[in-house]
PDB file of C-alpha atoms and ligand atoms in Angstrom:
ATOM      1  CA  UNK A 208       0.000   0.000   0.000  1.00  0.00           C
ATOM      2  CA  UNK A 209       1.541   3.023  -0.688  1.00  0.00           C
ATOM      3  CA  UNK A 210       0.502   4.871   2.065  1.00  0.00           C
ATOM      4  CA  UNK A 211       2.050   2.175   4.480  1.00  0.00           C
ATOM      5  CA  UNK A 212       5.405   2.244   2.537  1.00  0.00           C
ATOM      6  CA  UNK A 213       5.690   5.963   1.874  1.00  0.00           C
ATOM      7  CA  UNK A 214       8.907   7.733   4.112  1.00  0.00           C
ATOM      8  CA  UNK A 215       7.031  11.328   3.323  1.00  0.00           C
ATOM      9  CA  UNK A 216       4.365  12.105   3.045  1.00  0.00           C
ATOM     10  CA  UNK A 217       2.469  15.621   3.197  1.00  0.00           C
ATOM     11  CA  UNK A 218      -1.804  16.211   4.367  1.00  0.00           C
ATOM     12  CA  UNK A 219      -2.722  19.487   2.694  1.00  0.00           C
ATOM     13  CA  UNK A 220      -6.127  20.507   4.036  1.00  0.00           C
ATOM     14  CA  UNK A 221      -8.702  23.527   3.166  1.00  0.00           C
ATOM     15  CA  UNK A 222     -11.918  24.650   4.327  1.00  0.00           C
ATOM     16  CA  UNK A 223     -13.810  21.686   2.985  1.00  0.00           C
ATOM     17  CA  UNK A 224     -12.434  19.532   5.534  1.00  0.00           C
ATOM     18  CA  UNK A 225     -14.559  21.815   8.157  1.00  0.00           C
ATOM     19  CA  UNK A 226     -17.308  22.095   5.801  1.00  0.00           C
ATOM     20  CA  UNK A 227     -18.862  19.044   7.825  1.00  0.00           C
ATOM     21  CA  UNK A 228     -18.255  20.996  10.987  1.00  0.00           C
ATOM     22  CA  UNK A 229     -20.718  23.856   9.833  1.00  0.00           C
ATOM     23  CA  UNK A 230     -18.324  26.237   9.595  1.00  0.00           C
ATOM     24  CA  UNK A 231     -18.930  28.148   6.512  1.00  0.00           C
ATOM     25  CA  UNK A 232     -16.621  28.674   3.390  1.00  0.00           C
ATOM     26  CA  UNK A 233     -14.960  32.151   3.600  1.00  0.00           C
ATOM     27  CA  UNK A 234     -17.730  33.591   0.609  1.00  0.00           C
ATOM     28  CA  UNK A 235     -20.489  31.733   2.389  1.00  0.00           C
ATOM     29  CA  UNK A 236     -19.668  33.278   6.070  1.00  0.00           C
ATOM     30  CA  UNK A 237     -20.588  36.601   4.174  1.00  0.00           C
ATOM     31  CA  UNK A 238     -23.833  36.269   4.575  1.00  0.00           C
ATOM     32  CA  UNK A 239     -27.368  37.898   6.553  1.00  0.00           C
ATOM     33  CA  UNK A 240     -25.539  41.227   8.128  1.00  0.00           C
ATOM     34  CA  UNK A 241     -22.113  40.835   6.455  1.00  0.00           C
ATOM     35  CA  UNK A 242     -23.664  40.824   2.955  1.00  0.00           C
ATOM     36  CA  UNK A 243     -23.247  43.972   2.026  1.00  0.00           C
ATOM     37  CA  UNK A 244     -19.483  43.796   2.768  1.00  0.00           C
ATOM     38  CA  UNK A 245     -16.860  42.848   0.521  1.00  0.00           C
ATOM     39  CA  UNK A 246     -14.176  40.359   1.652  1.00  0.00           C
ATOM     40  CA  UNK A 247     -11.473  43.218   0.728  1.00  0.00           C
ATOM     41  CA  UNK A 248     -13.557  45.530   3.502  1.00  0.00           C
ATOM     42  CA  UNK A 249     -13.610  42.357   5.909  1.00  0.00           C
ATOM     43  CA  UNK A 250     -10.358  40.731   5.667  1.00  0.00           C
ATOM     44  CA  UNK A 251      -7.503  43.488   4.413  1.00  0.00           C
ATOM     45  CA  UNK A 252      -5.165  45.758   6.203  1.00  0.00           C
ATOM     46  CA  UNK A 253      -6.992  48.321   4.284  1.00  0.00           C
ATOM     47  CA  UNK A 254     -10.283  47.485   5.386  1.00  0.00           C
ATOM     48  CA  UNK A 255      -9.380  47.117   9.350  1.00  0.00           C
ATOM     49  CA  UNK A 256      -7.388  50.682   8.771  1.00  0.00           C
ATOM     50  CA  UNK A 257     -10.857  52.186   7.315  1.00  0.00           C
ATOM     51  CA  UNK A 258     -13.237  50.563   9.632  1.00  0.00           C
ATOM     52  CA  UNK A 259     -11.456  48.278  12.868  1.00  0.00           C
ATOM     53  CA  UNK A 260     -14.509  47.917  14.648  1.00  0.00           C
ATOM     54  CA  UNK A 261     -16.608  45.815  11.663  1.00  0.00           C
ATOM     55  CA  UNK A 262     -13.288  43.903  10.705  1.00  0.00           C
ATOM     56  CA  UNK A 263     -13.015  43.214  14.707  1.00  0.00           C
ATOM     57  CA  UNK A 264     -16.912  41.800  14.986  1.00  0.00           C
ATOM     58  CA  UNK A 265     -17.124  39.932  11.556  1.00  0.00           C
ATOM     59  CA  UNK A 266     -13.502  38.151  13.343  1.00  0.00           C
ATOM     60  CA  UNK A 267     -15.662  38.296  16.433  1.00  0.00           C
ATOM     61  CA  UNK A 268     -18.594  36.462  15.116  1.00  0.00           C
ATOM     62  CA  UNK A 269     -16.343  33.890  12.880  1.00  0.00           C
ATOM     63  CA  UNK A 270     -14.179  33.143  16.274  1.00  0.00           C
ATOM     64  CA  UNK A 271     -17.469  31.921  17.752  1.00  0.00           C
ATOM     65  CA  UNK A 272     -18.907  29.914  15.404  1.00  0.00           C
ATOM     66  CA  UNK A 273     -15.480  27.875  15.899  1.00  0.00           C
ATOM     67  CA  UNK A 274     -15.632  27.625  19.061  1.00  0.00           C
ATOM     68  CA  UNK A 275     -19.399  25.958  18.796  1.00  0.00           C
ATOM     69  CA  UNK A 276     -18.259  23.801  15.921  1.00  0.00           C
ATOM     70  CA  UNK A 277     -16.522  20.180  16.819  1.00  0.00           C
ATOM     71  CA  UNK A 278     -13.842  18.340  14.732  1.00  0.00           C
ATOM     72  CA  UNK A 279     -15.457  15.622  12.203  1.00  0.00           C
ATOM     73  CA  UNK A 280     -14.542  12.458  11.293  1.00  0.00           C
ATOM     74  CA  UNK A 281     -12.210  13.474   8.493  1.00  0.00           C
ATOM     75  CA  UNK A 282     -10.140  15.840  11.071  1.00  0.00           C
ATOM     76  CA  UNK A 283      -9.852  13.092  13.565  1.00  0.00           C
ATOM     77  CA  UNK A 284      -8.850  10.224  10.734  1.00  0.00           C
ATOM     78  CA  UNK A 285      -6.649  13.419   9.437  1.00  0.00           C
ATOM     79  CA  UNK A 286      -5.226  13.261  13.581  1.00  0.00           C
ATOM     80  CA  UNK A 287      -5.014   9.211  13.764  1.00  0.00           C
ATOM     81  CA  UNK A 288      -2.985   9.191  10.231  1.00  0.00           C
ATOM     82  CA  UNK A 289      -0.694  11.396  11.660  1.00  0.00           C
ATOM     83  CA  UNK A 290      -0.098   9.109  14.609  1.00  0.00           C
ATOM     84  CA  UNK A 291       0.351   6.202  12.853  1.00  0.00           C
ATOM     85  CA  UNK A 292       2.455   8.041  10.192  1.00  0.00           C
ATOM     86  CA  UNK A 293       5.157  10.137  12.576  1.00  0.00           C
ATOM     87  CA  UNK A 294       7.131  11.103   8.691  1.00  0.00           C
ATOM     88  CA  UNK A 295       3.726  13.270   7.557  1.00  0.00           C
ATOM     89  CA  UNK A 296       3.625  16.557   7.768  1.00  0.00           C
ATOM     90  CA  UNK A 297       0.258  18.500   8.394  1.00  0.00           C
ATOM     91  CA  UNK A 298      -0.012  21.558   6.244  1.00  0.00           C
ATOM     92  CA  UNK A 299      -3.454  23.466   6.629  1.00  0.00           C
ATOM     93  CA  UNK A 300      -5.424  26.779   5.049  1.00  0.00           C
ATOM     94  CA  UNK A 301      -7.582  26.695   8.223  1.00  0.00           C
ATOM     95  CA  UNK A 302      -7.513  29.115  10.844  1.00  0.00           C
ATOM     96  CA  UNK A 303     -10.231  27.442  12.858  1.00  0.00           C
ATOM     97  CA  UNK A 304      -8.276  25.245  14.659  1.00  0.00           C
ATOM     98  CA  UNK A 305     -10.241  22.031  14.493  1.00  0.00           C
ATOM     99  CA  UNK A 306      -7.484  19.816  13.460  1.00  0.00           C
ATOM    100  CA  UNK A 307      -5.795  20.574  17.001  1.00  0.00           C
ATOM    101  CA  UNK A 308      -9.024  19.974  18.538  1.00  0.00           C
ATOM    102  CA  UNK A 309      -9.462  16.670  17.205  1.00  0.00           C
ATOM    103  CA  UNK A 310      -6.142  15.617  18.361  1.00  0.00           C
ATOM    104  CA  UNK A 311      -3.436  16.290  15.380  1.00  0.00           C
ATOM    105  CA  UNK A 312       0.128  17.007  16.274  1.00  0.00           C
ATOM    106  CA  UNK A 313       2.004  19.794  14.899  1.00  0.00           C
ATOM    107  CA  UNK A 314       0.150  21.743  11.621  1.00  0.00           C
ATOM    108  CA  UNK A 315       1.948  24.154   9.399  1.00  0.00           C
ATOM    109  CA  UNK A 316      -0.998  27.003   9.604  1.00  0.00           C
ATOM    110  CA  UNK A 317      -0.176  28.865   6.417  1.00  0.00           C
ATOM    111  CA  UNK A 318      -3.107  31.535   6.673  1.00  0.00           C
ATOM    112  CA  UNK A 319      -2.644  31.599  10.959  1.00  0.00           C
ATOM    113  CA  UNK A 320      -5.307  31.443  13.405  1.00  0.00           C
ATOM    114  CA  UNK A 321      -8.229  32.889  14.220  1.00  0.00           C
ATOM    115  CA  UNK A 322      -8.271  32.050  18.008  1.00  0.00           C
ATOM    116  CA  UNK A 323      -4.737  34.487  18.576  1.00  0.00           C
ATOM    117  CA  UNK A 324      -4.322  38.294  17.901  1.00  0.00           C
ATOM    118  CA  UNK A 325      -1.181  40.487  17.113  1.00  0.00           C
ATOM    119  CA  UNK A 326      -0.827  43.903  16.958  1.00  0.00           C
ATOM    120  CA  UNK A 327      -1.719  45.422  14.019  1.00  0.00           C
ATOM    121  CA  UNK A 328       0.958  48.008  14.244  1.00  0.00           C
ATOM    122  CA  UNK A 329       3.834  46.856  15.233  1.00  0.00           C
ATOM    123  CA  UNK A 330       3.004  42.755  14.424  1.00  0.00           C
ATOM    124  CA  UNK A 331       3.846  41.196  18.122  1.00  0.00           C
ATOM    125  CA  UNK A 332       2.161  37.968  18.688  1.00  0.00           C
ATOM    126  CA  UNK A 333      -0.752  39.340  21.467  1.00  0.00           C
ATOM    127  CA  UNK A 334      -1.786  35.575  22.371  1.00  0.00           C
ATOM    128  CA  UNK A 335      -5.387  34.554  22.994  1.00  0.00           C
ATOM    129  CA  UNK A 336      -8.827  36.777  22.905  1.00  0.00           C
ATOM    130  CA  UNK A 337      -9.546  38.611  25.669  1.00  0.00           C
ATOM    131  CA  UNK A 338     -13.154  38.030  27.484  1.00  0.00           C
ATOM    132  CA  UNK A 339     -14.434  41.436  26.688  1.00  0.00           C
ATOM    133  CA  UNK A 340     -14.306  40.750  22.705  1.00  0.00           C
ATOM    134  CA  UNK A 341     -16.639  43.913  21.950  1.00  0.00           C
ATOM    135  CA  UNK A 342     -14.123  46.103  20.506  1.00  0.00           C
ATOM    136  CA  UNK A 343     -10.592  45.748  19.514  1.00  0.00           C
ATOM    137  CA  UNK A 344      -7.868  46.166  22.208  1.00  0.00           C
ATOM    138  CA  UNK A 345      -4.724  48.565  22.248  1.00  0.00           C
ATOM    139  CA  UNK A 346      -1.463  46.484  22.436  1.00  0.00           C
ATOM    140  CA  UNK A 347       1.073  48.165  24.309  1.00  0.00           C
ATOM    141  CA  UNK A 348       2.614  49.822  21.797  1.00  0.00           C
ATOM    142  CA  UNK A 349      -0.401  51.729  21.157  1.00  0.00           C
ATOM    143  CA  UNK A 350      -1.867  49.590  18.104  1.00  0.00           C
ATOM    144  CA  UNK A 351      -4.930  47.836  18.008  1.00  0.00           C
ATOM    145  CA  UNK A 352      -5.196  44.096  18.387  1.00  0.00           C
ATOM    146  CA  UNK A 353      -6.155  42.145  15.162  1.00  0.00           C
ATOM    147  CA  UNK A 354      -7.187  38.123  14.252  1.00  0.00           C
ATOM    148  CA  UNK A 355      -3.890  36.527  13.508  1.00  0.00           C
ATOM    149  CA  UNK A 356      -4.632  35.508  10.536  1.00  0.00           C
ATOM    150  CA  UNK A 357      -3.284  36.271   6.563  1.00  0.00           C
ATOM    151  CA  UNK A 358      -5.361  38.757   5.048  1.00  0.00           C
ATOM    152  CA  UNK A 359      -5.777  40.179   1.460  1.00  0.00           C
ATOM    153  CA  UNK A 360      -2.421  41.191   0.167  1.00  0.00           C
ATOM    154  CA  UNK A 361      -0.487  40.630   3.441  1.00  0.00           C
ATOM    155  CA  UNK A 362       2.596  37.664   2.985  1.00  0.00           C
ATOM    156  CA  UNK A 363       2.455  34.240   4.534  1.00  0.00           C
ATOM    157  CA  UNK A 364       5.121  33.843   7.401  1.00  0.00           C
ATOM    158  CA  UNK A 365       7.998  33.159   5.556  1.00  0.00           C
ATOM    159  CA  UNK A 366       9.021  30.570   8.504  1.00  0.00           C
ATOM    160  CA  UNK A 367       5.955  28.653   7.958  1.00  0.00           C
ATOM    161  CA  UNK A 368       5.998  28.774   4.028  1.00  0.00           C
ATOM    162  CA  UNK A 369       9.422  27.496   3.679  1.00  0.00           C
ATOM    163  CA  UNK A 370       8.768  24.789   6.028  1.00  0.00           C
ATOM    164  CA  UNK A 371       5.752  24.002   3.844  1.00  0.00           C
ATOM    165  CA  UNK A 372       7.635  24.357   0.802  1.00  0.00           C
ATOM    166  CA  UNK A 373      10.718  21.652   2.119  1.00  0.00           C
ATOM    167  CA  UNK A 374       8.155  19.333   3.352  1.00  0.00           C
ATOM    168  CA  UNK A 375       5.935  19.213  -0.365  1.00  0.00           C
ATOM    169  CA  UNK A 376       9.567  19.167  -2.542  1.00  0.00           C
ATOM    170  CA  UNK A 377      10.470  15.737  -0.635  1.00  0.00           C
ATOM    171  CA  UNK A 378       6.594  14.519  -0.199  1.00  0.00           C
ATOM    172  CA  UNK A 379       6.264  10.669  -2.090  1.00  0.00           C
ATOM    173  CA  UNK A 380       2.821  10.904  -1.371  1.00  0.00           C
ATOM    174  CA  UNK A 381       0.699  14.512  -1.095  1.00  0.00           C
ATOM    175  CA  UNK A 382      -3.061  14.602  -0.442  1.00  0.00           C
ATOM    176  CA  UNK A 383      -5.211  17.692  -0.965  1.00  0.00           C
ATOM    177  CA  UNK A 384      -8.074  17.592   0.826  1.00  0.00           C
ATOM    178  CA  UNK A 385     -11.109  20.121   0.446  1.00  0.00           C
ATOM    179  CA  UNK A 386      -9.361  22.659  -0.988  1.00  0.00           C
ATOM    180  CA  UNK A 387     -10.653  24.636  -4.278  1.00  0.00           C
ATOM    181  CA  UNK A 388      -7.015  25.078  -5.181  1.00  0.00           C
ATOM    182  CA  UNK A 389      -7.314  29.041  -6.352  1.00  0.00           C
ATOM    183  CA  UNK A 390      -5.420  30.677  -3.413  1.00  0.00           C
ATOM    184  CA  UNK A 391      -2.041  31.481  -3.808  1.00  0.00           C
ATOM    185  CA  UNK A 392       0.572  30.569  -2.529  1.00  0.00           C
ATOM    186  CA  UNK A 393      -0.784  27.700  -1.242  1.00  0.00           C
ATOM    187  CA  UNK A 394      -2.569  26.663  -3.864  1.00  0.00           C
ATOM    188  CA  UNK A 395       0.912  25.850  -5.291  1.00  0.00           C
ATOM    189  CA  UNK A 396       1.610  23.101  -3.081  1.00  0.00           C
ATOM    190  CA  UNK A 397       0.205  20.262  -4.463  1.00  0.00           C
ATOM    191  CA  UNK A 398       1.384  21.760  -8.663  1.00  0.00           C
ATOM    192  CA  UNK A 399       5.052  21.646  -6.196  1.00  0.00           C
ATOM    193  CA  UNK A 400       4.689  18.316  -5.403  1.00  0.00           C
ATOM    194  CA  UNK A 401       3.610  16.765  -8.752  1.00  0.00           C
ATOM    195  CA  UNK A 402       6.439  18.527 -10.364  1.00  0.00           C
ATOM    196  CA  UNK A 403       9.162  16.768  -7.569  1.00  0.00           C
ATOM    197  CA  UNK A 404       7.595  13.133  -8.680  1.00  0.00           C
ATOM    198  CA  UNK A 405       5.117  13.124  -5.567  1.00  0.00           C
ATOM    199  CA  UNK A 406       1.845  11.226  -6.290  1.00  0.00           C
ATOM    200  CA  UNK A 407      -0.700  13.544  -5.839  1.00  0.00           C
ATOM    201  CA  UNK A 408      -4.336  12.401  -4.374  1.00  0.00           C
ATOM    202  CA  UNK A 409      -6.864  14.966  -4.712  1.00  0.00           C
ATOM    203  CA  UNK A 410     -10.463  14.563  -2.072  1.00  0.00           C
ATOM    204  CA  UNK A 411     -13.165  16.687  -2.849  1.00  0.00           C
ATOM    205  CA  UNK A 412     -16.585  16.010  -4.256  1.00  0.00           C
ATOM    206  CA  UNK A 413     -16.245  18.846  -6.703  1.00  0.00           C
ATOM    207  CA  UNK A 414     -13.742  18.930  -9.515  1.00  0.00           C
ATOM    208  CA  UNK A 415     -11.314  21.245  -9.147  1.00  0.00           C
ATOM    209  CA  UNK A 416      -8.267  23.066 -11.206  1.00  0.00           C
ATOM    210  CA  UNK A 417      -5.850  20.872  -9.547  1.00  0.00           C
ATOM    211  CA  UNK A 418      -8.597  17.411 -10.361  1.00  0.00           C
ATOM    212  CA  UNK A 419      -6.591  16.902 -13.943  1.00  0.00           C
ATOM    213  CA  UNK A 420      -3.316  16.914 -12.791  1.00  0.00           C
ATOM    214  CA  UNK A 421      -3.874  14.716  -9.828  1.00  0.00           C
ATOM    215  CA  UNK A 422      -2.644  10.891 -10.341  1.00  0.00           C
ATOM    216  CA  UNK A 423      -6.098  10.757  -8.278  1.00  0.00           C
ATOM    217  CA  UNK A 424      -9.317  12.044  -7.081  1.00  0.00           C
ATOM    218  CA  UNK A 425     -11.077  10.866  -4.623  1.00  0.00           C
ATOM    219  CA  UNK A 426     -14.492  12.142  -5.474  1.00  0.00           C
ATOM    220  CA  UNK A 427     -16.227  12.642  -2.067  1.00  0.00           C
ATOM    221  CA  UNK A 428     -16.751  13.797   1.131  1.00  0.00           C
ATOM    222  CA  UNK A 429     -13.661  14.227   3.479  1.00  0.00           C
ATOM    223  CA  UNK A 430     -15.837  12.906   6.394  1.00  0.00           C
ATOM    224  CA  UNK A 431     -16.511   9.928   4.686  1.00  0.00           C
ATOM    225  CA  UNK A 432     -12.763   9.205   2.469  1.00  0.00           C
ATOM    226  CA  UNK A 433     -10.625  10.199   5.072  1.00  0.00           C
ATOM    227  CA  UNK A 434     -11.607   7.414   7.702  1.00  0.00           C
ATOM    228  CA  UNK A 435     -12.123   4.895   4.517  1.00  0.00           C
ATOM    229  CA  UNK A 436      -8.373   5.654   4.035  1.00  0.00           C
ATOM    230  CA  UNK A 437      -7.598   5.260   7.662  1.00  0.00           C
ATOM    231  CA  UNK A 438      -9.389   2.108   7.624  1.00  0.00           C
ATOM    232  CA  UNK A 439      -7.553   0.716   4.745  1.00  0.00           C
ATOM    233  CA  UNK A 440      -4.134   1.530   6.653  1.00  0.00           C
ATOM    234  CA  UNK A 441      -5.186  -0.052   9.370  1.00  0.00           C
ATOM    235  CA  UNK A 442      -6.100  -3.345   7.632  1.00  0.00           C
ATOM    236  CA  UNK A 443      -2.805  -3.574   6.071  1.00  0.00           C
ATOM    237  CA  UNK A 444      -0.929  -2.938   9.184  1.00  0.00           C
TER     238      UNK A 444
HETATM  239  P1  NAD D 622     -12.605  27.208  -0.581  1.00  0.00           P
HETATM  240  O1  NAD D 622     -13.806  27.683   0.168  1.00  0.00           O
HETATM  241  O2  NAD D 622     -12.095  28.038  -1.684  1.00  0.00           O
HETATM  242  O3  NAD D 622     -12.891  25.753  -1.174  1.00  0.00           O
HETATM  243  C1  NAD D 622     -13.475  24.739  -0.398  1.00  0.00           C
HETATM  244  C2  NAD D 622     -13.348  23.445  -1.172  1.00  0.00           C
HETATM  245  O4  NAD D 622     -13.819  22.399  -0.338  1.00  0.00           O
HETATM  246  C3  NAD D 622     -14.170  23.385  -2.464  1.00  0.00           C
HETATM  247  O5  NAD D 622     -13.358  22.887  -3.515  1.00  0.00           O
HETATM  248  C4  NAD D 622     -15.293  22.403  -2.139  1.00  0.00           C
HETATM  249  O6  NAD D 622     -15.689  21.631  -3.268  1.00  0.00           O
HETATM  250  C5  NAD D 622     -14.616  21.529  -1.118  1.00  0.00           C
HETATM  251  N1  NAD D 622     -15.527  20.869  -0.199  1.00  0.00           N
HETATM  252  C6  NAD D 622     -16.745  21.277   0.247  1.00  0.00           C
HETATM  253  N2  NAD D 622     -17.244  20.381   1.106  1.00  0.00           N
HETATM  254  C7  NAD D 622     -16.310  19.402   1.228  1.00  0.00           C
HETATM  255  C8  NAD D 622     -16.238  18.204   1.986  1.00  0.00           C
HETATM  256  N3  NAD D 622     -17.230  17.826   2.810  1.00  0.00           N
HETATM  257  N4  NAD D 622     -15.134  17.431   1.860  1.00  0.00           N
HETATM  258  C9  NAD D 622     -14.114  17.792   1.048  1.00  0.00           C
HETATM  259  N5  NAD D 622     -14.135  18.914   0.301  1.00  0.00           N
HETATM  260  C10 NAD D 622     -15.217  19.707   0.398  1.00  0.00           C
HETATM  261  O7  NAD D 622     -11.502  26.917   0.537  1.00  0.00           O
HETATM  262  P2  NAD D 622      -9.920  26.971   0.477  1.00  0.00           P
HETATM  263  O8  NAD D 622      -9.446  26.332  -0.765  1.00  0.00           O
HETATM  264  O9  NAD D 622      -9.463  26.466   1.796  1.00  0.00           O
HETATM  265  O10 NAD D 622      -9.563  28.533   0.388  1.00  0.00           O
HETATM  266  C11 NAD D 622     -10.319  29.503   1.083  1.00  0.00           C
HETATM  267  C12 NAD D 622      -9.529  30.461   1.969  1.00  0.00           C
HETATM  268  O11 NAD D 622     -10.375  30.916   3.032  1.00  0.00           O
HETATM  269  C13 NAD D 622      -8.357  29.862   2.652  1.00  0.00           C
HETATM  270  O12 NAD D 622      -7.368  30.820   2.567  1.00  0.00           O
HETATM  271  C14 NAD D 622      -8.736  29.669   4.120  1.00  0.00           C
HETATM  272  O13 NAD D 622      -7.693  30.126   4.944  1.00  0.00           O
HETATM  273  C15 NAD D 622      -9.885  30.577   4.337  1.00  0.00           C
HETATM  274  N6  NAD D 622     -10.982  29.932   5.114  1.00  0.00           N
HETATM  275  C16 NAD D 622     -10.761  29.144   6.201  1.00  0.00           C
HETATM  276  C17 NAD D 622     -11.827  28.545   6.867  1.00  0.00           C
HETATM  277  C18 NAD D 622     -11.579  27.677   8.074  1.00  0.00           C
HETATM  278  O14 NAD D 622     -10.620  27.887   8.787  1.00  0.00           O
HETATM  279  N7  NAD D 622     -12.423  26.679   8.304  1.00  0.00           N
HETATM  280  C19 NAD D 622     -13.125  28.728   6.430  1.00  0.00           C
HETATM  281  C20 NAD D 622     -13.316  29.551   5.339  1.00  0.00           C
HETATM  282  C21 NAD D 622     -12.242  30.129   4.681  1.00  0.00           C
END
């Protein structure tokens, strides 16, 4: 099986995987009040500059709807894999922090985290949310607190992209899992990975720009082909 006999092997995940969780697709969380905002005025440095306070309670109201959601099977066969497999390397798009929940080790959080905040001005990591969440805090430098998190035209950590980038040039085996595969950089992970002779498995129930270059899709839910795949490891074993 080659999952059994791979040495490296990389899980690339997207907001799919939480799509069984309930927690909505960044275009679908715009919906009822946040409508009438564009995802530029929602998440960009321009749009927190303009207007902090709407930025802060769209973050506000995202944050919470994590923090009601649970992890789903395909994050916890995601976790188990990862146990089983100590050579894989977790990269993830997902800021909600579900894959921690559900047990996974270590994740390579390329867009951040919505549960942590840094300083808008001056970038120090602020740590967790305070209780009061009804307006954004002053860090003591004197800039507001923001969601850690990548925003519209703001770089990735370059730490946690080059460790991304090493791990997908030596992966022999690279799924992408529930990701549409149009946001760069990450979106170049798996293309990475093909072109270094990794075979690429793609799991999604929707075709996708990446679906043709994949040696293959796995047409379906992650909730459902992630434990089928954990299942299959562990009847090998
Ligand atoms: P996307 O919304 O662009 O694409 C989601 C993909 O998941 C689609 O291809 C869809 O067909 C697929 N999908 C839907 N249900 C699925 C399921 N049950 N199993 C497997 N696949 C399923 O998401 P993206 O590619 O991750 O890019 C969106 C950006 O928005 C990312 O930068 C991410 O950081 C951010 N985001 C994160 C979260 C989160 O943390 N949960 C949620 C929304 C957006």
């Amino acid at each position: 099986m080659r999952l059994r006999d791979c040495r490296r092997l990389v899980i690339f995940t997207g907001a799919g995987v939480s799509a069984e969780s309930g927690i909505p697709t960044f275009r679908d969380a715009q919906t009822g009040l946040w409508a009438k905002y564009s995802p530029e005025q929602l998440a960009s440095p321009e749009g927190f500059r303009q207007d902090p306070q709407t930025v802060w309670d769209w973050y506000a109201w995202r944050r919470e709807r994590c923090l009601a959601a649970q992890s789903n099977p395909a994050h916890r066969a995601i976790a188990e894999l990862q146990r089983r497999l100590p050579y894989a390397t977790l990269i993830t798009q997902n800021v909600d922090g579900l894959h921690q929940r559900a047990g996974s080790g270590a994740a390579l959080e390329l867009h951040g985290n919505i549960h942590r905040l840094k300083c808008f001005r001056c970038g120090e990591d602020a740590g967790a949310w305070p209780d009061d969440c009804s307006a954004p805090p002053l860090h003591s430098c004197g800039g507001l607190l923001r969601p850690a998190v990548i925003w519209f035209g703001e770089n990735l950590v370059q730490d946690v992209l080059e460790a991304a980038w090493r791990a997908t040039e030596e992966a022999e085996l690279f799924f992408s899992i529930g990701t549409s595969s149009l946001v760069y950089p990450a979106a170049e992970l798996p293309f990475l990975a093909r072109r270094n002779g990794g075979y690429l498995v793609e799991v999604n129930p929707q075709e996708t720009p990446l679906s043709a270059h994949a040696d293959l899709c796995l047409t379906g839910a992650a909730g459902t082909v992630m434990p089928a795949i954990l299942a299959a490891l562990v009847a090998v074993a």
